[in-house]
C-alpha cells in the first residue's frame, strides 16, 4: 500500500457524495431513497471513510502530538463552511426579496429576521441551517485527530473504549452543541456521538498505513454482515412507509437516531464497509477506467462536496417554488447535478496532473488523502 492510493476509498466516497446530493436536494423521491438503503445512509459511510483518510494523511508512528496539519485543515473547512453560508444567505435574500417569494421557499428565511445576531452565531458555529451542519462536524473531528492518534499509539483499545463511552453517554443523555437555526436547537450531527464512527475509521486507516490487513475475511462475519445489510433495507423502508412497526418499539428512534449515530446505523455502516472490502468485484470496479470519474470525485471530496451542497440548495429552492415539478424534470435536475459534481472533480484532477508534470515528483504517503 505504501505510496499507492486505495481506490476503494475514493470510489465509495465519490458514490457517497452523489448520494448526499440526492438526499439533500429534496426531490419528491429523496426521503424514500434515503430510507431504502438500510438503517445507515451515505453520511455514515462518508464519516467512516473520512476517519480512514485522516489516518492516511496525518498518522506517523510515534511522532507525538502533531497539531499543525489537521488543525490547518480544520480551519480551511471552517472557512469553506462560512463561504457556503454566505452564498446560501445571498441566494435566500434574492428569493425572499427580489423574487418576493414566501419564507417557506428557503431554509434561511429566519436568518434575515435578526441577521446581525444570527451572523455572530454563524461565526461561532451556533447557527447552521439544514445542509450546513456537516462541515462543522468535521471541523470538530479534525481538531480531535492529533490527540486520537497519540492515544492510538499508546493503546488502541483505550482509544476505542473512550470513544465508545463518549458516544454512549452523549446519546443516552442527549448531550449536544447548540444550534439556533434548527427546531431542536442542537446540531443535527452531534459531534460527540459521530466521533465514534470517525474514530473507528481512524483505526482502520492506521492499519492501512501499517501495511496490515484492514478487515480480514472470515466467512461467518461476512455472512452476518451480508444478512444484516440485506435485511436492513426492506425493514427500514417498511418502517418509514408505515407498513410495519419497529421490532424495537419505542427504542427504535434511539437505536436508529441520525443525530446521535444510533447503534443500528453503526452496525449497518460497518457491515457495508466489511462487504465492500471483501468482495473482489468492488476492488475491480474501483480500479476500472469506467469508474475513474467517480473515484476522482471522491479524491477531491471537499470541493465536490461544496459544489453538491450549493447544487442541492438550489434544487431544493426550485422544488419549493415549483412543488408540482414533473418526475422527468426532477430526474433531469438529478442527472445534471451529479454530472456537475463529477465535472468539478475532473477539472481539479486535470489541474493537479498539469502541476505534477511541471515540477519534480515527490513521494506521497499511502493514499495521500485528507478528510473529508
mmCIF file of C-alpha atoms in Angstrom:
data_model
loop_
_atom_site.group_PDB
_atom_site.id
_atom_site.type_symbol
_atom_site.label_atom_id
_atom_site.label_comp_id
_atom_site.label_asym_id
_atom_site.label_seq_id
_atom_site.Cartn_x
_atom_site.Cartn_y
_atom_site.Cartn_z
ATOM 1 C CA UNK A 1 0.000 0.000 0.000
ATOM 2 C CA UNK A 2 2.826 2.443 0.702
ATOM 3 C CA UNK A 3 2.916 5.165 -1.962
ATOM 4 C CA UNK A 4 -0.282 3.880 -3.602
ATOM 5 C CA UNK A 5 -3.876 5.044 -3.493
ATOM 6 C CA UNK A 6 -6.616 2.891 -2.061
ATOM 7 C CA UNK A 7 -9.145 3.373 -4.842
ATOM 8 C CA UNK A 8 -11.935 1.694 -2.886
ATOM 9 C CA UNK A 9 -11.959 4.666 -0.521
ATOM 10 C CA UNK A 10 -12.123 7.048 -3.476
ATOM 11 C CA UNK A 11 -14.914 5.042 -5.117
ATOM 12 C CA UNK A 12 -17.071 4.741 -2.004
ATOM 13 C CA UNK A 13 -16.535 8.379 -1.099
ATOM 14 C CA UNK A 14 -17.367 9.557 -4.617
ATOM 15 C CA UNK A 15 -20.548 7.489 -4.564
ATOM 16 C CA UNK A 16 -21.410 8.880 -1.119
ATOM 17 C CA UNK A 17 -21.060 12.447 -2.403
ATOM 18 C CA UNK A 18 -23.618 11.832 -5.135
ATOM 19 C CA UNK A 19 -25.976 10.095 -2.702
ATOM 20 C CA UNK A 20 -25.695 13.011 -0.265
ATOM 21 C CA UNK A 21 -26.660 15.385 -3.090
ATOM 22 C CA UNK A 22 -29.727 13.282 -3.934
ATOM 23 C CA UNK A 23 -30.857 13.253 -0.312
ATOM 24 C CA UNK A 24 -30.323 16.976 0.275
ATOM 25 C CA UNK A 25 -31.920 18.142 -2.971
ATOM 26 C CA UNK A 26 -35.378 17.237 -1.602
ATOM 27 C CA UNK A 27 -36.777 15.686 -4.741
ATOM 28 C CA UNK A 28 -40.138 14.053 -4.199
ATOM 29 C CA UNK A 29 -38.339 10.701 -4.026
ATOM 30 C CA UNK A 30 -35.364 11.838 -1.892
ATOM 31 C CA UNK A 31 -36.738 10.781 1.513
ATOM 32 C CA UNK A 32 -37.846 7.362 0.263
ATOM 33 C CA UNK A 33 -34.492 6.893 -1.447
ATOM 34 C CA UNK A 34 -32.701 7.744 1.812
ATOM 35 C CA UNK A 35 -34.601 5.083 3.748
ATOM 36 C CA UNK A 36 -34.228 2.479 1.009
ATOM 37 C CA UNK A 37 -30.555 1.893 1.869
ATOM 38 C CA UNK A 38 -30.924 0.406 5.320
ATOM 39 C CA UNK A 39 -30.577 1.970 8.744
ATOM 40 C CA UNK A 40 -27.498 3.977 7.723
ATOM 41 C CA UNK A 41 -27.017 6.208 4.703
ATOM 42 C CA UNK A 42 -24.260 7.995 2.808
ATOM 43 C CA UNK A 43 -23.428 10.235 5.786
ATOM 44 C CA UNK A 44 -22.186 7.322 7.911
ATOM 45 C CA UNK A 45 -20.120 5.949 5.034
ATOM 46 C CA UNK A 46 -18.640 9.386 4.405
ATOM 47 C CA UNK A 47 -17.667 9.913 8.050
ATOM 48 C CA UNK A 48 -16.183 6.418 8.351
ATOM 49 C CA UNK A 49 -14.116 6.975 5.209
ATOM 50 C CA UNK A 50 -13.107 10.426 6.461
ATOM 51 C CA UNK A 51 -11.648 8.793 9.554
ATOM 52 C CA UNK A 52 -9.684 6.370 7.390
ATOM 53 C CA UNK A 53 -8.473 9.209 5.173
ATOM 54 C CA UNK A 54 -7.386 11.263 8.187
ATOM 55 C CA UNK A 55 -5.174 8.414 9.369
ATOM 56 C CA UNK A 56 -3.713 8.022 5.891
ATOM 57 C CA UNK A 57 -2.943 11.726 5.730
ATOM 58 C CA UNK A 58 -1.773 12.512 9.264
ATOM 59 C CA UNK A 59 -0.623 9.336 11.014
ATOM 60 C CA UNK A 60 3.090 8.984 11.678
ATOM 61 C CA UNK A 61 4.143 6.178 14.044
ATOM 62 C CA UNK A 62 5.307 7.503 17.412
ATOM 63 C CA UNK A 63 5.537 11.052 16.037
ATOM 64 C CA UNK A 64 3.997 12.590 19.135
ATOM 65 C CA UNK A 65 1.360 15.309 19.129
ATOM 66 C CA UNK A 66 1.200 16.808 15.616
ATOM 67 C CA UNK A 67 -1.316 19.669 15.548
ATOM 68 C CA UNK A 68 -0.388 21.770 12.543
ATOM 69 C CA UNK A 69 -1.654 19.816 9.534
ATOM 70 C CA UNK A 70 -5.019 18.545 10.842
ATOM 71 C CA UNK A 71 -5.782 21.851 12.562
ATOM 72 C CA UNK A 72 -4.862 23.754 9.419
ATOM 73 C CA UNK A 73 -7.255 21.521 7.512
ATOM 74 C CA UNK A 74 -9.940 22.137 10.139
ATOM 75 C CA UNK A 75 -9.527 25.895 9.737
ATOM 76 C CA UNK A 76 -9.813 25.529 5.973
ATOM 77 C CA UNK A 77 -13.068 23.602 6.393
ATOM 78 C CA UNK A 78 -14.309 26.351 8.715
ATOM 79 C CA UNK A 79 -13.612 28.978 6.040
ATOM 80 C CA UNK A 80 -15.303 26.863 3.370
ATOM 81 C CA UNK A 81 -18.320 26.476 5.658
ATOM 82 C CA UNK A 82 -18.589 30.253 6.133
ATOM 83 C CA UNK A 83 -18.270 30.758 2.366
ATOM 84 C CA UNK A 84 -21.096 28.305 1.704
ATOM 85 C CA UNK A 85 -23.150 30.015 4.408
ATOM 86 C CA UNK A 86 -22.633 33.426 2.786
ATOM 87 C CA UNK A 87 -23.575 32.135 -0.669
ATOM 88 C CA UNK A 88 -26.726 30.436 0.587
ATOM 89 C CA UNK A 89 -27.672 33.524 2.607
ATOM 90 C CA UNK A 90 -27.311 35.650 -0.541
ATOM 91 C CA UNK A 91 -29.465 33.219 -2.534
ATOM 92 C CA UNK A 92 -32.123 33.222 0.178
ATOM 93 C CA UNK A 93 -32.123 37.036 0.214
ATOM 94 C CA UNK A 94 -32.648 37.078 -3.560
ATOM 95 C CA UNK A 95 -35.510 34.594 -3.340
ATOM 96 C CA UNK A 96 -37.211 36.448 -0.497
ATOM 97 C CA UNK A 97 -36.525 39.990 -1.710
ATOM 98 C CA UNK A 98 -36.117 40.141 -5.460
ATOM 99 C CA UNK A 99 -38.482 37.283 -6.304
ATOM 100 C CA UNK A 100 -40.874 38.179 -3.442
ATOM 101 C CA UNK A 101 -41.346 34.542 -2.514
ATOM 102 C CA UNK A 102 -42.751 33.353 0.846
ATOM 103 C CA UNK A 103 -40.377 32.479 3.694
ATOM 104 C CA UNK A 104 -41.179 28.782 3.290
ATOM 105 C CA UNK A 105 -39.301 28.805 -0.033
ATOM 106 C CA UNK A 106 -35.898 28.801 1.712
ATOM 107 C CA UNK A 107 -34.469 27.324 4.896
ATOM 108 C CA UNK A 108 -32.612 30.524 5.798
ATOM 109 C CA UNK A 109 -35.595 32.877 5.982
ATOM 110 C CA UNK A 110 -35.239 33.077 9.765
ATOM 111 C CA UNK A 111 -31.689 34.397 9.363
ATOM 112 C CA UNK A 112 -32.898 37.694 7.916
ATOM 113 C CA UNK A 113 -35.172 38.458 10.864
ATOM 114 C CA UNK A 114 -32.119 39.175 13.041
ATOM 115 C CA UNK A 115 -29.153 38.955 10.628
ATOM 116 C CA UNK A 116 -26.556 40.563 12.936
ATOM 117 C CA UNK A 117 -27.304 38.217 15.824
ATOM 118 C CA UNK A 118 -27.525 35.135 13.651
ATOM 119 C CA UNK A 119 -24.381 36.202 11.796
ATOM 120 C CA UNK A 120 -22.397 36.215 15.033
ATOM 121 C CA UNK A 121 -23.900 32.833 15.913
ATOM 122 C CA UNK A 122 -22.868 31.521 12.484
ATOM 123 C CA UNK A 123 -19.260 32.584 13.099
ATOM 124 C CA UNK A 124 -19.237 30.539 16.309
ATOM 125 C CA UNK A 125 -20.998 27.605 14.591
ATOM 126 C CA UNK A 126 -24.096 28.252 16.677
ATOM 127 C CA UNK A 127 -26.387 28.941 13.715
ATOM 128 C CA UNK A 128 -26.409 26.287 10.995
ATOM 129 C CA UNK A 129 -29.471 25.755 8.779
ATOM 130 C CA UNK A 130 -30.147 22.365 7.213
ATOM 131 C CA UNK A 131 -27.422 21.104 4.831
ATOM 132 C CA UNK A 132 -24.852 23.366 6.513
ATOM 133 C CA UNK A 133 -24.199 21.220 9.551
ATOM 134 C CA UNK A 134 -21.833 18.630 8.080
ATOM 135 C CA UNK A 135 -18.589 20.572 7.640
ATOM 136 C CA UNK A 136 -18.743 21.971 11.210
ATOM 137 C CA UNK A 137 -18.867 18.396 12.485
ATOM 138 C CA UNK A 138 -15.683 17.657 10.517
ATOM 139 C CA UNK A 139 -14.044 20.761 11.972
ATOM 140 C CA UNK A 140 -14.588 19.366 15.478
ATOM 141 C CA UNK A 141 -13.461 15.866 14.467
ATOM 142 C CA UNK A 142 -10.264 17.122 12.838
ATOM 143 C CA UNK A 143 -9.415 19.088 15.964
ATOM 144 C CA UNK A 144 -9.544 15.776 17.837
ATOM 145 C CA UNK A 145 -7.413 13.833 15.328
ATOM 146 C CA UNK A 146 -3.934 14.639 16.776
ATOM 147 C CA UNK A 147 -4.971 13.557 20.272
ATOM 148 C CA UNK A 148 -6.714 10.429 18.978
ATOM 149 C CA UNK A 149 -3.615 9.360 17.021
ATOM 150 C CA UNK A 150 -1.347 9.840 20.042
ATOM 151 C CA UNK A 151 -3.714 7.791 22.178
ATOM 152 C CA UNK A 152 -3.871 5.152 19.445
ATOM 153 C CA UNK A 153 -0.096 4.670 19.674
ATOM 154 C CA UNK A 154 -0.410 4.238 23.439
ATOM 155 C CA UNK A 155 -3.397 1.877 23.353
ATOM 156 C CA UNK A 156 -5.879 1.379 20.536
ATOM 157 C CA UNK A 157 -8.208 -0.380 22.969
ATOM 158 C CA UNK A 158 -8.288 2.621 25.291
ATOM 159 C CA UNK A 159 -8.971 4.944 22.348
ATOM 160 C CA UNK A 160 -11.900 2.862 21.102
ATOM 161 C CA UNK A 161 -13.213 2.312 24.632
ATOM 162 C CA UNK A 162 -13.099 6.013 25.486
ATOM 163 C CA UNK A 163 -14.671 6.941 22.155
ATOM 164 C CA UNK A 164 -17.448 4.383 22.714
ATOM 165 C CA UNK A 165 -18.057 5.712 26.227
ATOM 166 C CA UNK A 166 -18.400 9.302 24.977
ATOM 167 C CA UNK A 167 -20.772 8.101 22.236
ATOM 168 C CA UNK A 168 -22.895 6.168 24.724
ATOM 169 C CA UNK A 169 -23.112 8.986 27.292
ATOM 170 C CA UNK A 170 -23.807 11.648 24.656
ATOM 171 C CA UNK A 171 -26.536 9.552 23.050
ATOM 172 C CA UNK A 172 -28.165 8.446 26.279
ATOM 173 C CA UNK A 173 -28.034 11.918 27.823
ATOM 174 C CA UNK A 174 -28.728 13.771 24.549
ATOM 175 C CA UNK A 175 -25.600 15.870 25.115
ATOM 176 C CA UNK A 176 -25.128 18.098 22.094
ATOM 177 C CA UNK A 177 -23.947 21.526 20.945
ATOM 178 C CA UNK A 178 -26.397 24.434 20.453
ATOM 179 C CA UNK A 179 -27.744 25.365 17.022
ATOM 180 C CA UNK A 180 -30.258 28.202 16.887
ATOM 181 C CA UNK A 181 -31.206 27.502 13.270
ATOM 182 C CA UNK A 182 -32.934 24.156 13.798
ATOM 183 C CA UNK A 183 -36.161 23.366 15.575
ATOM 184 C CA UNK A 184 -34.480 21.280 18.262
ATOM 185 C CA UNK A 185 -31.801 23.971 18.819
ATOM 186 C CA UNK A 186 -28.979 21.411 18.647
ATOM 187 C CA UNK A 187 -26.563 20.208 15.979
ATOM 188 C CA UNK A 188 -28.192 17.745 13.616
ATOM 189 C CA UNK A 189 -24.911 15.774 13.557
ATOM 190 C CA UNK A 190 -23.864 15.629 17.201
ATOM 191 C CA UNK A 191 -20.031 15.502 17.043
ATOM 192 C CA UNK A 192 -19.850 13.842 20.466
ATOM 193 C CA UNK A 193 -21.804 10.922 19.019
ATOM 194 C CA UNK A 194 -20.449 10.846 15.482
ATOM 195 C CA UNK A 195 -16.841 10.841 16.668
ATOM 196 C CA UNK A 196 -17.251 7.108 17.383
ATOM 197 C CA UNK A 197 -17.762 6.260 13.708
ATOM 198 C CA UNK A 198 -14.911 8.597 12.812
ATOM 199 C CA UNK A 199 -12.524 7.024 15.359
ATOM 200 C CA UNK A 200 -13.360 3.533 14.083
ATOM 201 C CA UNK A 201 -12.401 4.734 10.611
ATOM 202 C CA UNK A 202 -9.255 6.311 12.030
ATOM 203 C CA UNK A 203 -8.170 2.956 13.496
ATOM 204 C CA UNK A 204 -8.842 1.210 10.193
ATOM 205 C CA UNK A 205 -6.846 3.848 8.345
ATOM 206 C CA UNK A 206 -3.876 3.301 10.656
ATOM 207 C CA UNK A 207 -3.960 -0.397 9.740
ATOM 208 C CA UNK A 208 -3.615 0.599 6.079
ATOM 209 C CA UNK A 209 -0.678 2.874 6.931
ATOM 210 C CA UNK A 210 0.934 -0.037 8.767
ATOM 211 C CA UNK A 211 0.509 -2.346 5.750
ATOM 212 C CA UNK A 212 -1.803 -4.611 7.737
ATOM 213 C CA UNK A 213 -4.956 -6.365 6.574
ATOM 214 C CA UNK A 214 -7.744 -3.875 7.237
ATOM 215 C CA UNK A 215 -10.801 -6.113 7.504
ATOM 216 C CA UNK A 216 -9.680 -9.763 7.296
ATOM 217 C CA UNK A 217 -12.145 -12.107 5.632
ATOM 218 C CA UNK A 218 -13.963 -14.517 7.912
ATOM 219 C CA UNK A 219 -16.852 -16.423 6.434
ATOM 220 C CA UNK A 220 -19.220 -16.203 9.476
ATOM 221 C CA UNK A 221 -18.633 -12.447 9.753
ATOM 222 C CA UNK A 222 -19.123 -11.977 6.016
ATOM 223 C CA UNK A 223 -22.409 -13.906 6.058
ATOM 224 C CA UNK A 224 -23.643 -11.998 9.115
ATOM 225 C CA UNK A 225 -22.735 -8.653 7.516
ATOM 226 C CA UNK A 226 -24.452 -9.594 4.258
ATOM 227 C CA UNK A 227 -27.621 -10.712 6.039
ATOM 228 C CA UNK A 228 -27.783 -7.603 8.203
ATOM 229 C CA UNK A 229 -27.184 -5.239 5.273
ATOM 230 C CA UNK A 230 -29.738 -7.040 3.118
ATOM 231 C CA UNK A 231 -32.460 -7.287 5.772
ATOM 232 C CA UNK A 232 -31.961 -3.682 6.916
ATOM 233 C CA UNK A 233 -33.093 -2.310 3.542
ATOM 234 C CA UNK A 234 -36.688 -3.653 3.395
ATOM 235 C CA UNK A 235 -37.157 -3.398 7.171
ATOM 236 C CA UNK A 236 -36.154 0.263 7.413
ATOM 237 C CA UNK A 237 -38.141 1.150 4.293
ATOM 238 C CA UNK A 238 -41.234 -0.656 5.578
ATOM 239 C CA UNK A 239 -40.998 1.145 8.929
ATOM 240 C CA UNK A 240 -40.599 4.505 7.173
ATOM 241 C CA UNK A 241 -43.573 3.893 4.881
ATOM 242 C CA UNK A 242 -45.690 2.679 7.803
ATOM 243 C CA UNK A 243 -46.125 -0.858 6.515
ATOM 244 C CA UNK A 244 -44.795 -2.356 9.747
ATOM 245 C CA UNK A 245 -43.955 -1.381 13.301
ATOM 246 C CA UNK A 246 -40.385 -1.443 14.503
ATOM 247 C CA UNK A 247 -39.499 -4.671 16.354
ATOM 248 C CA UNK A 248 -37.714 -2.412 18.850
ATOM 249 C CA UNK A 249 -40.848 -0.449 19.718
ATOM 250 C CA UNK A 250 -40.195 2.934 21.319
ATOM 251 C CA UNK A 251 -36.460 2.218 21.333
ATOM 252 C CA UNK A 252 -36.288 2.378 17.549
ATOM 253 C CA UNK A 253 -35.835 6.154 17.423
ATOM 254 C CA UNK A 254 -32.837 5.960 19.738
ATOM 255 C CA UNK A 255 -31.347 2.887 18.070
ATOM 256 C CA UNK A 256 -31.596 4.453 14.608
ATOM 257 C CA UNK A 257 -31.071 8.097 15.602
ATOM 258 C CA UNK A 258 -29.127 10.030 12.995
ATOM 259 C CA UNK A 259 -28.295 12.893 15.345
ATOM 260 C CA UNK A 260 -26.752 10.533 17.889
ATOM 261 C CA UNK A 261 -25.361 7.926 15.483
ATOM 262 C CA UNK A 262 -27.592 5.119 16.738
ATOM 263 C CA UNK A 263 -26.156 1.593 17.110
ATOM 264 C CA UNK A 264 -28.224 0.224 14.223
ATOM 265 C CA UNK A 265 -26.606 2.817 11.970
ATOM 266 C CA UNK A 266 -23.106 1.983 13.184
ATOM 267 C CA UNK A 267 -23.596 -1.765 12.729
ATOM 268 C CA UNK A 268 -25.091 -1.166 9.293
ATOM 269 C CA UNK A 269 -22.260 1.028 8.008
ATOM 270 C CA UNK A 270 -19.606 -1.358 9.366
ATOM 271 C CA UNK A 271 -21.375 -4.245 7.635
ATOM 272 C CA UNK A 272 -21.384 -2.313 4.356
ATOM 273 C CA UNK A 273 -17.689 -1.470 4.634
ATOM 274 C CA UNK A 274 -16.803 -5.065 5.549
ATOM 275 C CA UNK A 275 -18.641 -6.321 2.479
ATOM 276 C CA UNK A 276 -17.105 -3.705 0.204
ATOM 277 C CA UNK A 277 -13.625 -4.599 1.448
ATOM 278 C CA UNK A 278 -14.091 -8.341 0.993
ATOM 279 C CA UNK A 279 -15.968 -8.517 -2.313
ATOM 280 C CA UNK A 280 -13.363 -8.689 -5.101
ATOM 281 C CA UNK A 281 -15.743 -7.040 -7.570
ATOM 282 C CA UNK A 282 -15.611 -3.797 -5.551
ATOM 283 C CA UNK A 283 -11.822 -3.649 -5.835
ATOM 284 C CA UNK A 284 -12.083 -4.420 -9.554
ATOM 285 C CA UNK A 285 -14.687 -1.680 -10.007
ATOM 286 C CA UNK A 286 -12.559 0.835 -8.092
ATOM 287 C CA UNK A 287 -9.636 0.206 -10.443
ATOM 288 C CA UNK A 288 -11.765 0.175 -13.616
ATOM 289 C CA UNK A 289 -11.309 3.121 -16.022
ATOM 290 C CA UNK A 290 -15.069 3.346 -16.484
ATOM 291 C CA UNK A 291 -15.497 4.478 -12.875
ATOM 292 C CA UNK A 292 -12.496 6.784 -12.843
ATOM 293 C CA UNK A 293 -14.639 9.938 -12.728
ATOM 294 C CA UNK A 294 -16.395 8.682 -9.604
ATOM 295 C CA UNK A 295 -13.057 7.917 -7.947
ATOM 296 C CA UNK A 296 -11.737 11.345 -8.912
ATOM 297 C CA UNK A 297 -14.776 12.971 -7.298
ATOM 298 C CA UNK A 298 -14.019 11.072 -4.093
ATOM 299 C CA UNK A 299 -10.389 12.157 -4.300
ATOM 300 C CA UNK A 300 -11.399 15.836 -4.371
ATOM 301 C CA UNK A 301 -14.093 15.433 -1.766
ATOM 302 C CA UNK A 302 -14.134 18.939 -0.256
ATOM 303 C CA UNK A 303 -14.725 20.978 -3.440
ATOM 304 C CA UNK A 304 -17.056 18.328 -4.868
ATOM 305 C CA UNK A 305 -18.991 18.214 -1.597
ATOM 306 C CA UNK A 306 -19.206 22.009 -1.525
ATOM 307 C CA UNK A 307 -20.496 22.073 -5.090
ATOM 308 C CA UNK A 308 -23.043 19.408 -4.161
ATOM 309 C CA UNK A 309 -24.272 21.423 -1.172
ATOM 310 C CA UNK A 310 -24.825 24.505 -3.338
ATOM 311 C CA UNK A 311 -26.466 22.456 -6.087
ATOM 312 C CA UNK A 312 -28.758 20.689 -3.607
ATOM 313 C CA UNK A 313 -29.699 24.027 -2.019
ATOM 314 C CA UNK A 314 -30.541 25.497 -5.423
ATOM 315 C CA UNK A 315 -32.520 22.397 -6.376
ATOM 316 C CA UNK A 316 -34.353 22.447 -3.044
ATOM 317 C CA UNK A 317 -35.389 26.064 -3.638
ATOM 318 C CA UNK A 318 -36.590 25.189 -7.148
ATOM 319 C CA UNK A 319 -38.597 22.275 -5.787
ATOM 320 C CA UNK A 320 -40.276 24.512 -3.195
ATOM 321 C CA UNK A 321 -41.026 27.224 -5.765
ATOM 322 C CA UNK A 322 -42.453 24.620 -8.147
ATOM 323 C CA UNK A 323 -43.971 21.874 -5.955
ATOM 324 C CA UNK A 324 -45.616 20.236 -8.966
ATOM 325 C CA UNK A 325 -42.364 19.664 -10.843
ATOM 326 C CA UNK A 326 -42.854 16.543 -13.015
ATOM 327 C CA UNK A 327 -40.712 13.488 -12.356
ATOM 328 C CA UNK A 328 -38.855 13.709 -15.661
ATOM 329 C CA UNK A 329 -37.692 17.216 -14.826
ATOM 330 C CA UNK A 330 -36.577 16.116 -11.369
ATOM 331 C CA UNK A 331 -34.572 13.294 -12.920
ATOM 332 C CA UNK A 332 -33.029 15.786 -15.335
ATOM 333 C CA UNK A 333 -32.016 18.011 -12.409
ATOM 334 C CA UNK A 334 -30.627 14.952 -10.652
ATOM 335 C CA UNK A 335 -28.528 13.922 -13.646
ATOM 336 C CA UNK A 336 -27.309 17.487 -14.178
ATOM 337 C CA UNK A 337 -26.325 17.914 -10.536
ATOM 338 C CA UNK A 338 -24.383 14.650 -10.477
ATOM 339 C CA UNK A 339 -22.684 15.498 -13.777
ATOM 340 C CA UNK A 340 -21.609 18.919 -12.490
ATOM 341 C CA UNK A 341 -20.071 17.374 -9.362
ATOM 342 C CA UNK A 342 -18.152 14.868 -11.465
ATOM 343 C CA UNK A 343 -17.043 17.721 -13.717
ATOM 344 C CA UNK A 344 -15.664 19.641 -10.726
ATOM 345 C CA UNK A 345 -13.575 16.629 -9.752
ATOM 346 C CA UNK A 346 -12.349 16.132 -13.317
ATOM 347 C CA UNK A 347 -11.265 19.774 -13.689
ATOM 348 C CA UNK A 348 -9.402 19.720 -10.384
ATOM 349 C CA UNK A 349 -7.694 16.428 -11.223
ATOM 350 C CA UNK A 350 -6.639 17.788 -14.637
ATOM 351 C CA UNK A 351 -5.115 20.861 -12.992
ATOM 352 C CA UNK A 352 -3.353 18.713 -10.439
ATOM 353 C CA UNK A 353 -1.907 16.470 -13.156
ATOM 354 C CA UNK A 354 -0.667 19.509 -15.081
ATOM 355 C CA UNK A 355 1.113 20.850 -12.000
ATOM 356 C CA UNK A 356 2.720 17.476 -11.307
ATOM 357 C CA UNK A 357 4.094 17.343 -14.857
ATOM 358 C CA UNK A 358 5.723 20.744 -14.467
ATOM 359 C CA UNK A 359 7.581 20.070 -11.203
ATOM 360 C CA UNK A 360 9.786 17.306 -9.761
ATOM 361 C CA UNK A 361 7.858 14.324 -8.422
ATOM 362 C CA UNK A 362 7.574 13.823 -4.673
ATOM 363 C CA UNK A 363 6.882 10.727 -2.664
ATOM 364 C CA UNK A 364 3.405 10.823 -1.181
ATOM 365 C CA UNK A 365 2.035 8.850 1.769
ATOM 366 C CA UNK A 366 -0.253 5.925 1.194
ATOM 367 C CA UNK A 367 -3.476 7.084 -0.443
ATOM 368 C CA UNK A 368 -2.300 10.685 0.179
ATOM 369 C CA UNK A 369 -5.712 11.780 1.370
ATOM 370 C CA UNK A 370 -7.132 14.206 3.854
ATOM 371 C CA UNK A 371 -10.593 14.479 5.309
ATOM 372 C CA UNK A 372 -13.249 14.983 4.344
#
